[in-house]
Amino acid sequence: MKRFLILPALMLALASCTVSEKKNTPAYLDPSVSLEQRVEDVLARMTMEEKVAMTHAQSKFSSPGVPRLGIPEVWHTDGPHGVRPEVLWDKWSQAGWTNDSSTAFPALSALAASWDRDLALLFGRSIGEEARYRKKNILLGPGVNMGRTPLNGRTFEYMGEDPYLASQMVVPYVRGVQENGVAACVKHFAMNNQEVRRTQTNSNVDDRTLYEIYLPAFKAAVTEGDAWAIMGSYNLYNGQYNCHNKRLLCDILKGEWGFDGVVVSDWGGCRNDDEPVTNGLDIEMGTGTNGLTSGGNPYDHYHLANPYLERLRDGRASVEGLDDKARRILRTIFRTSMSAEPHYGSFASPEHYAAARKIAAESTVLLKNDGLLPLQIPAGGKLLVVGENAYKMQTVGGGSSNLKTKYEIIPLQALHEAFDGKARVEWERGYVGDTSTSYDRVETGQDLSESRDAATLIADAVTAAADADLILFIGGLNKGFNQDNEGTDRTQIELPYGQEEVIRALAGTGKPLVAVNISGSPVAMPWADVAGAIVQGWYGGTESGHALVDVLTGAVNPSGKLPFTVPCRLEDGPIRTERQYPGIQVEGKPYWEEYYDEGIYIGYRWYDTKGIPVQFPFGYGLSYTTFSYSDAKVAKAVVKGAGTTAVTEATGSGKPLQTVSVKVTNTGSVAGAEVIQLYVADPDATVDRPAKELKGFQKVFLQPGESRTVRFTLDRAALSWFDAAQHAWVAEPGSFQVLLGSSSADIRASASFELR
Ligand code: BGC
C-alpha cells in the first residue's frame, strides 16, 4: 500500500527535473551536460533529508551520496604523502586489507626542499593516480601551514616557512592531483601552526600578518590551482573555531577568493550546532566517532545531522544555506567519481616508485662538504654506518600521514646494495630513539628492541670505527611522540636521544665523519664543526634509502635547498614568550590565547632583518659543483605601476611590470642544478618591511661550463605589502632592490629600479 503512495510523490518531485536530450536519461547522468546543470538537476530531485545526509560523515572516511538517485558516496583519504590504508568503518585502525599498500612519497617538507615546480606536479599527479585507483574522491592534502615555530610537530607535512615558496609548490601539486578526478583538500585552514593544544588555542593575528604570511599559499591553491576542497583547522581565530569560522570561510575563502568547492572539517573539528550551519562548513567529519558502540547510528548525532534537520524544520536554518552546501558537495562528486572524463588511476607502480625516488633525491640538501662526499671508500675497505635512522623505517607513524607501503628501502639496505662487492658496510646503532614499530595497526615488521645502555652503544660504535675508512652517521628525528608527529610538538631544536654525544665520540676517533640528519623539520647542529660533511635527508618514503644513497655516492648531484631556516639556537628565533607560543590562559576564556606578536617576522624574515646569525639559512644547499652569477639586469630602470591591488584579485594574475635577468654558469666539473632565488627589498617603504622577501626562483640544470640566462618577471604583487586599513595590497613608489642568490644569505648579484 505504502509503495503506491510513494510513487506518485516521487513522480511529482521529478516533474521539476530536467531530462537530457539523450532519450530517458536524467540530465545529471549525462556527462555531456554542463557540470552546473547536472548539479541543479540533482538538487531539484533531492529531499531535505537527503541533502542534510550529505553534509556529514557516515563512517570514519566517507560521507553519503544520494543512493536513491545512484549518486555515489564521497570517499576521503589521507593524506599528503601517500594514500592511507583502508580503515575499519568507524575506527582509525587499518582494516587489514591485502590490496591497499600504496607508494609512500616523500614528506612535503622534502618536496618543498626540491624547489622544483615540475616535481610538485609529478608528486601531485602520481599521488592523484593512486587515490583515483583506490576510488577516493578527496585526498586530504597538501598542507601549507607556515613554519612559524620550528618545533611544530607537523612541519614535515607542510611546505616550509615562506609563503611564496609554498604557493609556488602547492599549485602544481593540486593541479596534478585533480587531473585525475580527485579533489585536493588543502589543509589546515588556517594558522594551525602548532600541535600543542591544537584544538584549544585561539590565534590572535593582525590582518597584515594574516594576508602576507598565513593566507597566500591557500589563496594560490584556490585561485591558481583551482583546488576543489579545503579543510578547516582545529584551532580558533577571532574566538571562533576555524571549521566554522565566518571570517575565514565565508568572507575570505568563499567571498574574496570566490571558492566554489567544498569545505571539509578536520576530523572532530566541528564544535557546535549553530555556527556550522551558517559559517561555511559543508561536510562535517570525524566528530566523536569512537566506535559504533553508543547504540543507534552515532552519525545522526553529528552537528550537521539531526540538530541541523531540527533547525531546518523550525526555520532557524535556511534552505538556501542547505542548498549551497549540497551544491558544493554535488560539484565535488561531478568533478570526481561522476566526472565527464574517465579516470582510472594506477597504484604502487614502478613509475610511482621512480617518482618517489626522484623527488626524494632532488630534495636532499648538502649542508657541508669538506671533500668527503661523494663517498669514496677504498676497494675492500670498511664503511661504518652508525645511527638508528640508517635502519628504522619511517613510513609508519606520525599521525594521519601514517602509511602502509609495499616496501621501504632503508638507508642501510641501499648502502649494502651500492657497495656490494666493493667495500664492507657495517652498522652500529649508536643510540636508542623510538623503538615503536607499529601505528594504527600497520606494522613495520622490524625489531627495534635493544638491551645495551647508552654508554655501551657509544663504546661499541667507537670500537667498530677502529678499522673503518669512513664513518657515516645517520640519525635525526623520527615520527614518534614529540618528534615529527601529529598531536605533539618537539620539545627541543637539537638532536634528541643523546645523539650529539654519539657524534662527538665518533669524531673523537679521528676518522673521517659524514653526518646525515633525517628529519622533517629544522634541527640545530651545535656539533657541525666536528663533521666533515653534513647532509639533510628527509622522510623519503618507499624509496628513501635509494634516494639518500644516490646523493651520498654522487649518482645524483644534490640540488635541494632548505625550505626553512636552521637556527643556531631556539632562543634566537622570533618566538620568545609564552603568549606567542604555546599560548596562555586568560581568565574567563574557555580556550587558550596565542598572540602572533612577531607579526610578519617569521623564518628568514626575522633573522635577516634583525641581523641574527643562523646555522643554515633559508634557501641554502650545496652541490658537488659550483655556480657563478653574473650580468644581473633589470629591463627598465623606472617602471610605472605603483598603487593598490584589491584582495579579490586572483594570485598570479598580475600584469608583469619588470623583467630581471641573470647569467648563471656551472663553474665546476660535474653537471648539476642550481636554484636561483630572487628576493625583493623595499628600502623606501613607509612601513616596516623585511630586509628581503622571496619573490621568484628557478631551478636550472647545467653541464660543466654551461651558462644560462635566467629571466624572472615581477608584477605589482611582488612589490606590495598588505595595508590593513585599506584592506588592499600596496606597492609604494620608490626604489626597489632585486637580490639574486643561492640562498637568502648568499646574494650573488643585484640590481635596482624605481617604481613610480
Ligand atoms: C588531521 C588531518 C587528517 C584527518 C583525517 C586529523 O586528525 O589533522 O590532517 O586529514 O585527521 O585523518
Tab-separated table of C-alpha atoms and ligand atoms in Angstrom, residues 61 78 84 92 140 154 187-188 198 231 234 266-267 400 486, ligand 1:
chain	number	residue	atom	x	y	z
A	61	PHE	CA	36.323	8.420	5.964
A	78	ASP	CA	44.786	10.897	3.867
A	84	ARG	CA	46.478	5.698	3.654
A	92	TRP	CA	41.394	4.717	12.866
A	140	LEU	CA	43.302	15.142	2.439
A	154	ARG	CA	53.602	18.726	11.693
A	187	LYS	CA	44.769	21.942	4.820
A	188	HIS	CA	44.637	23.138	7.593
A	198	ARG	CA	45.760	22.494	18.726
A	231	MET	CA	39.966	21.540	5.227
A	234	TYR	CA	41.240	22.636	14.677
A	266	ASP	CA	39.151	18.454	10.200
A	267	TRP	CA	38.241	15.219	11.936
A	400	SER	CA	47.243	10.806	9.893
A	486	GLU	CA	50.830	14.907	14.616
B	1	BGC	C1	44.312	15.583	10.877
B	1	BGC	C2	44.061	15.790	9.398
B	1	BGC	C3	43.674	14.478	8.763
B	1	BGC	C4	42.443	13.935	9.468
B	1	BGC	C5	41.957	12.620	8.918
B	1	BGC	C6	43.151	14.873	11.554
B	1	BGC	O1	43.491	14.492	12.839
B	1	BGC	O2	44.535	16.814	11.499
B	1	BGC	O3	45.201	16.307	8.789
B	1	BGC	O4	43.477	14.644	7.396
B	1	BGC	O5	42.759	13.733	10.828
B	1	BGC	O6	42.855	11.618	9.191
